[in-house]
């Protein structure tokens, strides 16, 4: 068999990326087709109903719920301020009146004549969707959002954490195999997309947070350091919502792994340019990769093996399971017939030549395509 299909990581300086930006509920689209947008451009906005605050008027004033209409000082549907008098009892002979103040700022939405419960609705909560990446609005989905088209450098990582951010690319290390140290993170890196080397330990991650780095792109990370940073074990959940003050994209895997030469070179060539970064990762069905996107003027799109998913002899792969986790290699053989493993399972295999010169035979599920030539 001369070829096979397998997923992979896109690393290219001539990629096209279309990002769909949608609201969770119907709202208003603020841009139109053909508009040019920047990462921070708000493209759509919706208003979520405000929080509800309740207050039992009847119980507080010691009156029947049916009598509350005559005791209200404001009409239902009126906007009130926190602490404003909204109801008052008649008292006894005009004395000992009980006044109820609004518990929050908002709208007095209703007062039940059965339970005596008053409902206040706080101000609507705006939900904004930003463009995330600089580009052109190609499609408008009425009341929900847009599609943003762009071209340029695209680097996908193997794992990441943290939300979408943007900023200028800054190189923290000229050596993709060097461990990144806290001293490499400088005050001038505040708000930047910092590109490091083979590993960022916990002290380096914390240095990035202290210096206000927007995102860190690094070859490897230690699983124990990640757990200490987050304060919990991630497990197999979808990442991207972590609130630690830093987005991290790991390009190679867990441990001290030199960043791919092609990845380091492409990001180095884009130093100073604005990049959009997402740490969102999902490794199960509906695979989602963390990414670094650097828009630029590209006239010809490059289609790579990763785009087609077509693996053949001489394809470059990364091993994604032990043994040899994280190592790059070149495919030397793709046998057609399934091979029986020690577990008695029959699977399709491949033979890979590692950088060290060693040849290993692996299940095809243990590798992924990489946009790099060895």
PDB file of C-alpha atoms in Angstrom, residues 144-341:
ATOM      1  CA  UNK A 144     -25.611  35.486  14.611  1.00  0.00           C
ATOM      2  CA  UNK A 145     -22.207  36.439  13.242  1.00  0.00           C
ATOM      3  CA  UNK A 146     -19.730  36.299  10.398  1.00  0.00           C
ATOM      4  CA  UNK A 147     -16.994  34.322   8.662  1.00  0.00           C
ATOM      5  CA  UNK A 148     -13.595  36.031   8.653  1.00  0.00           C
ATOM      6  CA  UNK A 149     -11.202  35.055   5.841  1.00  0.00           C
ATOM      7  CA  UNK A 150      -7.471  35.588   6.068  1.00  0.00           C
ATOM      8  CA  UNK A 151      -4.168  34.314   4.720  1.00  0.00           C
ATOM      9  CA  UNK A 152      -0.678  34.090   6.112  1.00  0.00           C
ATOM     10  CA  UNK A 153       1.362  31.974   8.514  1.00  0.00           C
ATOM     11  CA  UNK A 154      -0.443  29.224  10.378  1.00  0.00           C
ATOM     12  CA  UNK A 155       1.170  27.115  13.106  1.00  0.00           C
ATOM     13  CA  UNK A 156      -0.873  24.472  14.881  1.00  0.00           C
ATOM     14  CA  UNK A 157       0.255  23.064  18.220  1.00  0.00           C
ATOM     15  CA  UNK A 158      -0.246  19.684  19.826  1.00  0.00           C
ATOM     16  CA  UNK A 159      -1.705  21.065  23.080  1.00  0.00           C
ATOM     17  CA  UNK A 160      -2.667  24.399  24.590  1.00  0.00           C
ATOM     18  CA  UNK A 161      -4.504  26.251  27.324  1.00  0.00           C
ATOM     19  CA  UNK A 162      -6.013  29.703  27.623  1.00  0.00           C
ATOM     20  CA  UNK A 163      -8.363  31.957  25.661  1.00  0.00           C
ATOM     21  CA  UNK A 164      -7.983  33.790  22.374  1.00  0.00           C
ATOM     22  CA  UNK A 165      -5.437  36.614  22.493  1.00  0.00           C
ATOM     23  CA  UNK A 166      -3.533  38.769  20.031  1.00  0.00           C
ATOM     24  CA  UNK A 167      -0.310  40.746  20.046  1.00  0.00           C
ATOM     25  CA  UNK A 168       3.065  41.188  18.316  1.00  0.00           C
ATOM     26  CA  UNK A 169       5.376  38.196  18.020  1.00  0.00           C
ATOM     27  CA  UNK A 170       8.592  38.404  20.063  1.00  0.00           C
ATOM     28  CA  UNK A 171      11.403  35.824  20.034  1.00  0.00           C
ATOM     29  CA  UNK A 172      12.643  34.823  23.485  1.00  0.00           C
ATOM     30  CA  UNK A 173      15.247  32.390  22.188  1.00  0.00           C
ATOM     31  CA  UNK A 174      17.172  31.988  18.937  1.00  0.00           C
ATOM     32  CA  UNK A 175      17.745  28.327  19.769  1.00  0.00           C
ATOM     33  CA  UNK A 176      14.662  26.089  19.411  1.00  0.00           C
ATOM     34  CA  UNK A 177      16.369  23.400  21.522  1.00  0.00           C
ATOM     35  CA  UNK A 178      17.199  25.615  24.529  1.00  0.00           C
ATOM     36  CA  UNK A 179      15.125  25.514  27.726  1.00  0.00           C
ATOM     37  CA  UNK A 180      13.376  28.845  28.273  1.00  0.00           C
ATOM     38  CA  UNK A 181      14.344  30.503  31.569  1.00  0.00           C
ATOM     39  CA  UNK A 182      12.573  33.163  33.679  1.00  0.00           C
ATOM     40  CA  UNK A 183      15.407  35.585  32.825  1.00  0.00           C
ATOM     41  CA  UNK A 184      14.431  35.305  29.143  1.00  0.00           C
ATOM     42  CA  UNK A 185      11.096  36.981  29.892  1.00  0.00           C
ATOM     43  CA  UNK A 186      11.566  40.758  29.881  1.00  0.00           C
ATOM     44  CA  UNK A 187       9.289  43.725  30.742  1.00  0.00           C
ATOM     45  CA  UNK A 188       9.258  44.661  27.049  1.00  0.00           C
ATOM     46  CA  UNK A 189       7.468  41.381  26.335  1.00  0.00           C
ATOM     47  CA  UNK A 190       4.265  42.657  27.960  1.00  0.00           C
ATOM     48  CA  UNK A 191       1.289  42.017  25.666  1.00  0.00           C
ATOM     49  CA  UNK A 192       3.393  40.018  23.204  1.00  0.00           C
ATOM     50  CA  UNK A 193       3.219  36.535  21.727  1.00  0.00           C
ATOM     51  CA  UNK A 194       6.475  35.135  23.104  1.00  0.00           C
ATOM     52  CA  UNK A 195       8.190  32.306  21.213  1.00  0.00           C
ATOM     53  CA  UNK A 196      10.511  30.120  23.279  1.00  0.00           C
ATOM     54  CA  UNK A 197      12.565  26.966  22.894  1.00  0.00           C
ATOM     55  CA  UNK A 198      12.286  23.364  24.037  1.00  0.00           C
ATOM     56  CA  UNK A 199      10.680  23.678  27.478  1.00  0.00           C
ATOM     57  CA  UNK A 200       9.075  26.234  29.806  1.00  0.00           C
ATOM     58  CA  UNK A 201       9.005  25.162  33.440  1.00  0.00           C
ATOM     59  CA  UNK A 202       6.647  26.475  36.117  1.00  0.00           C
ATOM     60  CA  UNK A 203       8.912  29.372  37.135  1.00  0.00           C
ATOM     61  CA  UNK A 204       9.099  30.515  33.515  1.00  0.00           C
ATOM     62  CA  UNK A 205       5.331  30.270  33.071  1.00  0.00           C
ATOM     63  CA  UNK A 206       4.849  32.381  36.189  1.00  0.00           C
ATOM     64  CA  UNK A 207       7.428  34.892  34.954  1.00  0.00           C
ATOM     65  CA  UNK A 208       5.369  35.252  31.757  1.00  0.00           C
ATOM     66  CA  UNK A 209       2.256  35.944  33.813  1.00  0.00           C
ATOM     67  CA  UNK A 210       4.077  38.482  36.009  1.00  0.00           C
ATOM     68  CA  UNK A 211       5.433  40.334  32.962  1.00  0.00           C
ATOM     69  CA  UNK A 212       2.013  40.392  31.268  1.00  0.00           C
ATOM     70  CA  UNK A 213       2.908  38.180  28.299  1.00  0.00           C
ATOM     71  CA  UNK A 214      -0.241  37.498  26.257  1.00  0.00           C
ATOM     72  CA  UNK A 215       0.776  34.051  24.980  1.00  0.00           C
ATOM     73  CA  UNK A 216       3.744  31.701  25.119  1.00  0.00           C
ATOM     74  CA  UNK A 217       4.640  29.395  22.227  1.00  0.00           C
ATOM     75  CA  UNK A 218       7.033  26.657  23.353  1.00  0.00           C
ATOM     76  CA  UNK A 219       8.166  23.207  22.265  1.00  0.00           C
ATOM     77  CA  UNK A 220       7.315  21.342  25.465  1.00  0.00           C
ATOM     78  CA  UNK A 221       5.796  21.634  28.908  1.00  0.00           C
ATOM     79  CA  UNK A 222       5.902  19.440  32.005  1.00  0.00           C
ATOM     80  CA  UNK A 223       2.551  17.899  32.974  1.00  0.00           C
ATOM     81  CA  UNK A 224       3.251  18.399  36.693  1.00  0.00           C
ATOM     82  CA  UNK A 225       4.058  22.088  36.116  1.00  0.00           C
ATOM     83  CA  UNK A 226       0.814  22.495  34.203  1.00  0.00           C
ATOM     84  CA  UNK A 227      -1.148  20.982  37.082  1.00  0.00           C
ATOM     85  CA  UNK A 228       0.573  23.309  39.569  1.00  0.00           C
ATOM     86  CA  UNK A 229      -0.142  26.322  37.363  1.00  0.00           C
ATOM     87  CA  UNK A 230      -3.839  25.519  36.991  1.00  0.00           C
ATOM     88  CA  UNK A 231      -4.368  24.136  40.481  1.00  0.00           C
ATOM     89  CA  UNK A 232      -6.099  21.013  39.115  1.00  0.00           C
ATOM     90  CA  UNK A 233      -5.612  18.143  36.697  1.00  0.00           C
ATOM     91  CA  UNK A 234      -6.977  18.905  33.227  1.00  0.00           C
ATOM     92  CA  UNK A 235      -7.837  15.309  32.377  1.00  0.00           C
ATOM     93  CA  UNK A 236      -9.284  15.005  28.863  1.00  0.00           C
ATOM     94  CA  UNK A 237     -11.530  18.054  28.901  1.00  0.00           C
ATOM     95  CA  UNK A 238     -11.673  20.642  26.160  1.00  0.00           C
ATOM     96  CA  UNK A 239      -9.245  23.437  27.010  1.00  0.00           C
ATOM     97  CA  UNK A 240      -9.376  27.135  26.137  1.00  0.00           C
ATOM     98  CA  UNK A 241     -11.256  28.662  29.083  1.00  0.00           C
ATOM     99  CA  UNK A 242      -8.452  28.522  31.656  1.00  0.00           C
ATOM    100  CA  UNK A 243      -8.055  31.813  33.525  1.00  0.00           C
ATOM    101  CA  UNK A 244      -4.412  31.939  34.606  1.00  0.00           C
ATOM    102  CA  UNK A 245      -3.451  35.135  32.792  1.00  0.00           C
ATOM    103  CA  UNK A 246      -1.520  33.380  30.028  1.00  0.00           C
ATOM    104  CA  UNK A 247      -2.338  31.447  26.864  1.00  0.00           C
ATOM    105  CA  UNK A 248       0.105  28.625  26.124  1.00  0.00           C
ATOM    106  CA  UNK A 249       0.601  26.710  22.867  1.00  0.00           C
ATOM    107  CA  UNK A 250       2.816  23.611  23.040  1.00  0.00           C
ATOM    108  CA  UNK A 251       4.087  22.739  19.573  1.00  0.00           C
ATOM    109  CA  UNK A 252       5.750  19.355  20.187  1.00  0.00           C
ATOM    110  CA  UNK A 253       4.440  17.652  23.341  1.00  0.00           C
ATOM    111  CA  UNK A 254       5.070  17.001  27.040  1.00  0.00           C
ATOM    112  CA  UNK A 255       8.668  17.082  28.222  1.00  0.00           C
ATOM    113  CA  UNK A 256      11.809  18.787  26.950  1.00  0.00           C
ATOM    114  CA  UNK A 257      11.250  18.720  23.189  1.00  0.00           C
ATOM    115  CA  UNK A 258      13.029  21.050  20.787  1.00  0.00           C
ATOM    116  CA  UNK A 259      10.623  23.195  18.823  1.00  0.00           C
ATOM    117  CA  UNK A 260      10.352  22.156  15.188  1.00  0.00           C
ATOM    118  CA  UNK A 261      12.910  23.993  13.093  1.00  0.00           C
ATOM    119  CA  UNK A 262      10.269  25.005  10.571  1.00  0.00           C
ATOM    120  CA  UNK A 263       7.930  26.318  13.277  1.00  0.00           C
ATOM    121  CA  UNK A 264      10.720  28.330  14.924  1.00  0.00           C
ATOM    122  CA  UNK A 265      11.868  29.717  11.577  1.00  0.00           C
ATOM    123  CA  UNK A 266       8.380  30.776  10.455  1.00  0.00           C
ATOM    124  CA  UNK A 267       7.568  32.503  13.748  1.00  0.00           C
ATOM    125  CA  UNK A 268      10.983  34.141  13.795  1.00  0.00           C
ATOM    126  CA  UNK A 269      10.367  35.538  10.303  1.00  0.00           C
ATOM    127  CA  UNK A 270       7.083  37.014  11.596  1.00  0.00           C
ATOM    128  CA  UNK A 271       8.691  38.734  14.625  1.00  0.00           C
ATOM    129  CA  UNK A 272       7.076  42.131  15.237  1.00  0.00           C
ATOM    130  CA  UNK A 273       3.940  41.249  13.289  1.00  0.00           C
ATOM    131  CA  UNK A 274       0.527  40.939  14.933  1.00  0.00           C
ATOM    132  CA  UNK A 275      -0.562  37.365  15.633  1.00  0.00           C
ATOM    133  CA  UNK A 276      -3.757  35.764  16.898  1.00  0.00           C
ATOM    134  CA  UNK A 277      -3.416  32.824  19.285  1.00  0.00           C
ATOM    135  CA  UNK A 278      -5.882  30.316  20.722  1.00  0.00           C
ATOM    136  CA  UNK A 279      -5.062  27.644  23.291  1.00  0.00           C
ATOM    137  CA  UNK A 280      -8.305  25.706  22.697  1.00  0.00           C
ATOM    138  CA  UNK A 281      -7.580  21.983  22.362  1.00  0.00           C
ATOM    139  CA  UNK A 282      -9.796  18.950  21.877  1.00  0.00           C
ATOM    140  CA  UNK A 283      -8.216  15.603  21.146  1.00  0.00           C
ATOM    141  CA  UNK A 284     -11.339  13.463  20.841  1.00  0.00           C
ATOM    142  CA  UNK A 285     -14.061  13.601  18.177  1.00  0.00           C
ATOM    143  CA  UNK A 286     -14.120  16.979  16.439  1.00  0.00           C
ATOM    144  CA  UNK A 287     -10.395  17.581  16.893  1.00  0.00           C
ATOM    145  CA  UNK A 288      -9.492  21.174  17.761  1.00  0.00           C
ATOM    146  CA  UNK A 289      -5.881  22.334  17.686  1.00  0.00           C
ATOM    147  CA  UNK A 290      -4.273  25.298  19.448  1.00  0.00           C
ATOM    148  CA  UNK A 291      -2.977  27.726  16.867  1.00  0.00           C
ATOM    149  CA  UNK A 292      -0.910  30.783  15.998  1.00  0.00           C
ATOM    150  CA  UNK A 293      -2.183  32.828  13.031  1.00  0.00           C
ATOM    151  CA  UNK A 294      -0.169  35.665  11.459  1.00  0.00           C
ATOM    152  CA  UNK A 295      -2.085  37.403   8.627  1.00  0.00           C
ATOM    153  CA  UNK A 296      -0.001  38.659   5.708  1.00  0.00           C
ATOM    154  CA  UNK A 297      -0.213  39.287   1.966  1.00  0.00           C
ATOM    155  CA  UNK A 298      -0.239  35.825   0.393  1.00  0.00           C
ATOM    156  CA  UNK A 299      -1.184  35.369  -3.253  1.00  0.00           C
ATOM    157  CA  UNK A 300      -0.605  31.636  -3.647  1.00  0.00           C
ATOM    158  CA  UNK A 301      -1.942  29.169  -1.077  1.00  0.00           C
ATOM    159  CA  UNK A 302       0.308  26.220  -0.186  1.00  0.00           C
ATOM    160  CA  UNK A 303      -1.398  22.841   0.009  1.00  0.00           C
ATOM    161  CA  UNK A 304       0.551  20.384   2.123  1.00  0.00           C
ATOM    162  CA  UNK A 305       0.199  16.743   3.096  1.00  0.00           C
ATOM    163  CA  UNK A 306      -1.566  17.828   6.279  1.00  0.00           C
ATOM    164  CA  UNK A 307      -4.310  19.473   4.194  1.00  0.00           C
ATOM    165  CA  UNK A 308      -4.991  16.248   2.322  1.00  0.00           C
ATOM    166  CA  UNK A 309      -4.277  13.893   5.228  1.00  0.00           C
ATOM    167  CA  UNK A 310      -2.375  11.733   2.729  1.00  0.00           C
ATOM    168  CA  UNK A 311       0.634   9.945   4.222  1.00  0.00           C
ATOM    169  CA  UNK A 312       3.085   8.117   1.958  1.00  0.00           C
ATOM    170  CA  UNK A 313       6.679   6.940   1.838  1.00  0.00           C
ATOM    171  CA  UNK A 314       9.031   9.803   2.917  1.00  0.00           C
ATOM    172  CA  UNK A 315       6.255  11.712   4.735  1.00  0.00           C
ATOM    173  CA  UNK A 316       7.407  13.376   7.939  1.00  0.00           C
ATOM    174  CA  UNK A 317       5.517  12.275  11.048  1.00  0.00           C
ATOM    175  CA  UNK A 318       5.566  12.880  14.781  1.00  0.00           C
ATOM    176  CA  UNK A 319       5.131   9.962  17.175  1.00  0.00           C
ATOM    177  CA  UNK A 320       2.325  10.835  19.604  1.00  0.00           C
ATOM    178  CA  UNK A 321       2.492   7.848  21.975  1.00  0.00           C
ATOM    179  CA  UNK A 322       5.193   6.077  23.965  1.00  0.00           C
ATOM    180  CA  UNK A 323       7.699   4.800  23.212  1.00  0.00           C
ATOM    181  CA  UNK A 324       9.510   7.580  21.288  1.00  0.00           C
ATOM    182  CA  UNK A 325       6.770  10.106  22.183  1.00  0.00           C
ATOM    183  CA  UNK A 326       7.382  13.483  20.516  1.00  0.00           C
ATOM    184  CA  UNK A 327      10.103  12.291  18.126  1.00  0.00           C
ATOM    185  CA  UNK A 328      10.031  13.163  14.438  1.00  0.00           C
ATOM    186  CA  UNK A 329      10.667  10.600  11.761  1.00  0.00           C
ATOM    187  CA  UNK A 330      10.350   9.739   8.083  1.00  0.00           C
ATOM    188  CA  UNK A 331       7.998   7.011   6.817  1.00  0.00           C
ATOM    189  CA  UNK A 332       9.956   4.221   5.128  1.00  0.00           C
ATOM    190  CA  UNK A 333       7.278   1.541   4.775  1.00  0.00           C
ATOM    191  CA  UNK A 334       3.457   1.312   4.782  1.00  0.00           C
ATOM    192  CA  UNK A 335       2.546  -2.403   4.743  1.00  0.00           C
ATOM    193  CA  UNK A 336      -0.876  -3.098   3.298  1.00  0.00           C
ATOM    194  CA  UNK A 337      -1.825  -5.991   5.567  1.00  0.00           C
ATOM    195  CA  UNK A 338      -2.800  -5.539   9.246  1.00  0.00           C
ATOM    196  CA  UNK A 339      -0.170  -6.622  11.750  1.00  0.00           C
ATOM    197  CA  UNK A 340      -0.955  -8.472  14.990  1.00  0.00           C
ATOM    198  CA  UNK A 341       0.324  -6.708  18.121  1.00  0.00           C
TER     199      UNK A 341
END
